[in-house]
Amino acid sequence: MQHDKVLILDFGSQVTQLIARRVRDASVYCEIHPNDVSDDFIRGYAPKAIILSGSHASTYEDHELRAPQAVWDAGVPVLGICYGMQTMAVQLGGSVEWSDHREFGYAEVRAHGHTRLLDGIQDFETPEKHGMLKVWMSHGDKVAALPAGFKLMASTPSCPIAGMADEARGFYAVQFHPEVTHTPQGEALLRRFVRDIAGCKGDWQMGSYIDEAVAKIREQVGDEEVILGLSGGVDSSVAAALIHRAIGDQLTCVFVDHGLLRLNEGRMVMEMFAGRLHARVVHVDASEQFLGKLAGVTDPERKRKIIGAEFVEVFQAEAKKLTNAKWLAQGTIYPDVVESGGTKTKKATTIKSHHNVGGLPETLGLKLLEPLRELFKDEVRALGVALGLPPDMVYRHPFPGPGLGVRILGEIKKDYADLLRRADAIFIEELRNTIDPATGRSWYALTSQAFAVFLPVKSVGVMGDGRTYDYVVALRAVQTSDFMTADWAELPYSLLKKTSGRIINEVRGINRVTYDVSSKPPATIEWE
């Protein structure tokens, strides 16, 4: 890779990925690695700049949670954020102490010293002409003494040293978090650091990345064949399109229909990949097999495990027929790698495991091809559009791996799935067709995830002069920037009214529609 690179060292913050997202938004390539990488690794990585993340720890409690010496010797700009600022202070001769006035949440920071990092970046001015930033703080410790060579860059009334800089060496640090959306000028600050101070070229763009990715796949695979499990989701679809662009008929996609897909999804996938892209796609209708194994099962975790195990079994059976396949392709993306400890050293912490990081390769004996491994979700979507996939497919809302299996509460039955498919399709259609006059965008675009849930209960209703006793569905729509927290979407009453009317009139077997107004937390986005 010939791009300028930024190295982000992670000290255990829950928002480190947001730093990387902001750097990528500045068209600069970056990677996250644990703080305990070796000096040799840093020298070999040859970054144009280094960013030190926040942490839950205190510098005076965890004496091993330090940046490698090579960070300070690399001769490149360094930015410390929150704990990154504190460890910079301690390691370079300053001091950190417990603060008797902690700061969590909104704060207003005054800029000092006219540093390059903050020059011209502000949210407002005081009557005394002091430049002020609205920021998000999250710290209980504070820098008590500046290291030699540093000057004050920012302050708050309760945190006299909220930013510091040694501009001769290109070392900057802020106590607040510029990576979160709660800091309005954070994106401008990070862009200033990586583009202007570090001098990184803004050459990380998906349109120009295609040729680079295609060349890498061809070099990796050679003349061998590749098999890919095509789910119809964004990640596997973009991976399939990219690999097909690189090696054509050396790729075989296996599309397993487990009977829990959205309405007409199987047909759409086949039309897109077999029809338009002319890719080799094996379509396996295993719906009876899946539904048979799920009969009588009501526990959500058991349902997930059964669906996952059956998928492996079906996929393995098809893979054995493709005797020339030497590679297994997966739609693994960068957050999967980071969260699964894929960048780990002995001290890194695994947050959670993902189904598409490992698993199948060990059972199949195939080499692993992950062409999206370096990309965030928004980059995957941009790549998909650049590859010619329709925006409606690329920008679809997330869909869980077990499909409707976790949107049918309790036991899964074919009749339930058929009812839910039709109700869900009506809801999505109305979201797409309803334009918000304030933004000019559809409510589908304004929501992050929307779907219907089948409730295995019946309620009394009246249609015409007759009594009905039919099933209930719940509609769910949320808005979120990171899916870690989410607010229920305040959809227009007219949209909900039309959707409810259509579902009750068009889906025989449903006579009541509800709307979920729970936020995450305390609820989750999915119901199971």
PDB file of N, CA, C and O in Angstrom, residues 218-243:
ATOM      1  N   ARG A 218      -5.753 -10.369  -7.240  1.00  0.00           N
ATOM      2  CA  ARG A 218      -5.137 -11.175  -8.300  1.00  0.00           C
ATOM      3  C   ARG A 218      -3.788 -11.725  -7.864  1.00  0.00           C
ATOM      4  O   ARG A 218      -3.455 -12.888  -8.140  1.00  0.00           O
ATOM      5  N   GLU A 219      -3.010 -10.895  -7.180  1.00  0.00           N
ATOM      6  CA  GLU A 219      -1.707 -11.348  -6.709  1.00  0.00           C
ATOM      7  C   GLU A 219      -1.860 -12.441  -5.653  1.00  0.00           C
ATOM      8  O   GLU A 219      -1.121 -13.423  -5.635  1.00  0.00           O
ATOM      9  N   GLN A 220      -2.844 -12.286  -4.780  1.00  0.00           N
ATOM     10  CA  GLN A 220      -3.051 -13.235  -3.687  1.00  0.00           C
ATOM     11  C   GLN A 220      -3.577 -14.574  -4.190  1.00  0.00           C
ATOM     12  O   GLN A 220      -3.120 -15.640  -3.755  1.00  0.00           O
ATOM     13  N   VAL A 221      -4.526 -14.538  -5.119  1.00  0.00           N
ATOM     14  CA  VAL A 221      -5.226 -15.750  -5.554  1.00  0.00           C
ATOM     15  C   VAL A 221      -4.516 -16.452  -6.702  1.00  0.00           C
ATOM     16  O   VAL A 221      -4.514 -17.684  -6.777  1.00  0.00           O
ATOM     17  N   GLY A 222      -3.893 -15.700  -7.592  1.00  0.00           N
ATOM     18  CA  GLY A 222      -3.270 -16.313  -8.760  1.00  0.00           C
ATOM     19  C   GLY A 222      -4.324 -16.931  -9.660  1.00  0.00           C
ATOM     20  O   GLY A 222      -5.348 -16.317  -9.958  1.00  0.00           O
ATOM     21  N   ASP A 223      -4.110 -18.182 -10.081  1.00  0.00           N
ATOM     22  CA  ASP A 223      -5.077 -18.851 -10.959  1.00  0.00           C
ATOM     23  C   ASP A 223      -5.960 -19.839 -10.199  1.00  0.00           C
ATOM     24  O   ASP A 223      -6.619 -20.687 -10.800  1.00  0.00           O
ATOM     25  N   GLU A 224      -5.979 -19.734  -8.863  1.00  0.00           N
ATOM     26  CA  GLU A 224      -6.788 -20.650  -8.054  1.00  0.00           C
ATOM     27  C   GLU A 224      -8.231 -20.163  -7.962  1.00  0.00           C
ATOM     28  O   GLU A 224      -8.536 -19.012  -8.272  1.00  0.00           O
ATOM     29  N   GLU A 225      -9.128 -21.041  -7.514  1.00  0.00           N
ATOM     30  CA  GLU A 225     -10.550 -20.712  -7.451  1.00  0.00           C
ATOM     31  C   GLU A 225     -10.970 -20.324  -6.038  1.00  0.00           C
ATOM     32  O   GLU A 225     -10.371 -20.746  -5.050  1.00  0.00           O
ATOM     33  N   VAL A 226     -12.033 -19.514  -5.979  1.00  0.00           N
ATOM     34  CA  VAL A 226     -12.513 -18.944  -4.721  1.00  0.00           C
ATOM     35  C   VAL A 226     -13.989 -19.282  -4.551  1.00  0.00           C
ATOM     36  O   VAL A 226     -14.761 -19.249  -5.514  1.00  0.00           O
ATOM     37  N   ILE A 227     -14.392 -19.587  -3.308  1.00  0.00           N
ATOM     38  CA  ILE A 227     -15.800 -19.795  -2.986  1.00  0.00           C
ATOM     39  C   ILE A 227     -16.215 -18.763  -1.948  1.00  0.00           C
ATOM     40  O   ILE A 227     -15.452 -18.438  -1.037  1.00  0.00           O
ATOM     41  N   LEU A 228     -17.414 -18.207  -2.100  1.00  0.00           N
ATOM     42  CA  LEU A 228     -17.899 -17.155  -1.205  1.00  0.00           C
ATOM     43  C   LEU A 228     -19.346 -17.436  -0.820  1.00  0.00           C
ATOM     44  O   LEU A 228     -20.170 -17.760  -1.675  1.00  0.00           O
ATOM     45  N   GLY A 229     -19.651 -17.320   0.484  1.00  0.00           N
ATOM     46  CA  GLY A 229     -21.027 -17.434   0.951  1.00  0.00           C
ATOM     47  C   GLY A 229     -21.739 -16.109   0.778  1.00  0.00           C
ATOM     48  O   GLY A 229     -21.460 -15.148   1.491  1.00  0.00           O
ATOM     49  N   LEU A 230     -22.658 -16.040  -0.170  1.00  0.00           N
ATOM     50  CA  LEU A 230     -23.354 -14.800  -0.514  1.00  0.00           C
ATOM     51  C   LEU A 230     -24.667 -14.747   0.255  1.00  0.00           C
ATOM     52  O   LEU A 230     -25.572 -15.555   0.021  1.00  0.00           O
ATOM     53  N   SER A 231     -24.763 -13.798   1.193  1.00  0.00           N
ATOM     54  CA  SER A 231     -25.971 -13.711   2.018  1.00  0.00           C
ATOM     55  C   SER A 231     -26.987 -12.747   1.443  1.00  0.00           C
ATOM     56  O   SER A 231     -28.164 -12.781   1.824  1.00  0.00           O
ATOM     57  N   GLY A 232     -26.565 -11.859   0.570  1.00  0.00           N
ATOM     58  CA  GLY A 232     -27.430 -10.793   0.093  1.00  0.00           C
ATOM     59  C   GLY A 232     -27.254  -9.514   0.881  1.00  0.00           C
ATOM     60  O   GLY A 232     -27.792  -8.471   0.519  1.00  0.00           O
ATOM     61  N   GLY A 233     -26.489  -9.588   1.994  1.00  0.00           N
ATOM     62  CA  GLY A 233     -26.190  -8.393   2.771  1.00  0.00           C
ATOM     63  C   GLY A 233     -25.149  -7.533   2.079  1.00  0.00           C
ATOM     64  O   GLY A 233     -24.534  -7.933   1.085  1.00  0.00           O
ATOM     65  N   VAL A 234     -24.933  -6.338   2.620  1.00  0.00           N
ATOM     66  CA  VAL A 234     -24.035  -5.381   1.983  1.00  0.00           C
ATOM     67  C   VAL A 234     -22.610  -5.919   1.892  1.00  0.00           C
ATOM     68  O   VAL A 234     -21.979  -5.864   0.830  1.00  0.00           O
ATOM     69  N   ASP A 235     -22.077  -6.440   3.003  1.00  0.00           N
ATOM     70  CA  ASP A 235     -20.665  -6.823   3.029  1.00  0.00           C
ATOM     71  C   ASP A 235     -20.355  -7.953   2.058  1.00  0.00           C
ATOM     72  O   ASP A 235     -19.406  -7.869   1.277  1.00  0.00           O
ATOM     73  N   SER A 236     -21.146  -9.030   2.110  1.00  0.00           N
ATOM     74  CA  SER A 236     -20.858 -10.150   1.207  1.00  0.00           C
ATOM     75  C   SER A 236     -21.126  -9.768  -0.242  1.00  0.00           C
ATOM     76  O   SER A 236     -20.431 -10.234  -1.157  1.00  0.00           O
ATOM     77  N   SER A 237     -22.111  -8.893  -0.488  1.00  0.00           N
ATOM     78  CA  SER A 237     -22.404  -8.476  -1.859  1.00  0.00           C
ATOM     79  C   SER A 237     -21.271  -7.656  -2.453  1.00  0.00           C
ATOM     80  O   SER A 237     -20.861  -7.866  -3.605  1.00  0.00           O
ATOM     81  N   VAL A 238     -20.740  -6.707  -1.670  1.00  0.00           N
ATOM     82  CA  VAL A 238     -19.632  -5.888  -2.169  1.00  0.00           C
ATOM     83  C   VAL A 238     -18.375  -6.745  -2.334  1.00  0.00           C
ATOM     84  O   VAL A 238     -17.634  -6.597  -3.320  1.00  0.00           O
ATOM     85  N   ALA A 239     -18.133  -7.659  -1.394  1.00  0.00           N
ATOM     86  CA  ALA A 239     -16.974  -8.557  -1.533  1.00  0.00           C
ATOM     87  C   ALA A 239     -17.091  -9.379  -2.804  1.00  0.00           C
ATOM     88  O   ALA A 239     -16.117  -9.548  -3.552  1.00  0.00           O
ATOM     89  N   ALA A 240     -18.287  -9.894  -3.080  1.00  0.00           N
ATOM     90  CA  ALA A 240     -18.490 -10.697  -4.290  1.00  0.00           C
ATOM     91  C   ALA A 240     -18.252  -9.869  -5.547  1.00  0.00           C
ATOM     92  O   ALA A 240     -17.586 -10.326  -6.491  1.00  0.00           O
ATOM     93  N   ALA A 241     -18.789  -8.646  -5.577  1.00  0.00           N
ATOM     94  CA  ALA A 241     -18.617  -7.798  -6.754  1.00  0.00           C
ATOM     95  C   ALA A 241     -17.151  -7.451  -6.980  1.00  0.00           C
ATOM     96  O   ALA A 241     -16.659  -7.446  -8.122  1.00  0.00           O
ATOM     97  N   LEU A 242     -16.424  -7.174  -5.898  1.00  0.00           N
ATOM     98  CA  LEU A 242     -15.006  -6.817  -6.018  1.00  0.00           C
ATOM     99  C   LEU A 242     -14.178  -8.011  -6.481  1.00  0.00           C
ATOM    100  O   LEU A 242     -13.334  -7.876  -7.393  1.00  0.00           O
ATOM    101  N   ILE A 243     -14.406  -9.169  -5.888  1.00  0.00           N
ATOM    102  CA  ILE A 243     -13.635 -10.360  -6.271  1.00  0.00           C
ATOM    103  C   ILE A 243     -13.964 -10.754  -7.708  1.00  0.00           C
ATOM    104  O   ILE A 243     -13.078 -11.138  -8.478  1.00  0.00           O
TER     105      ILE A 243
END
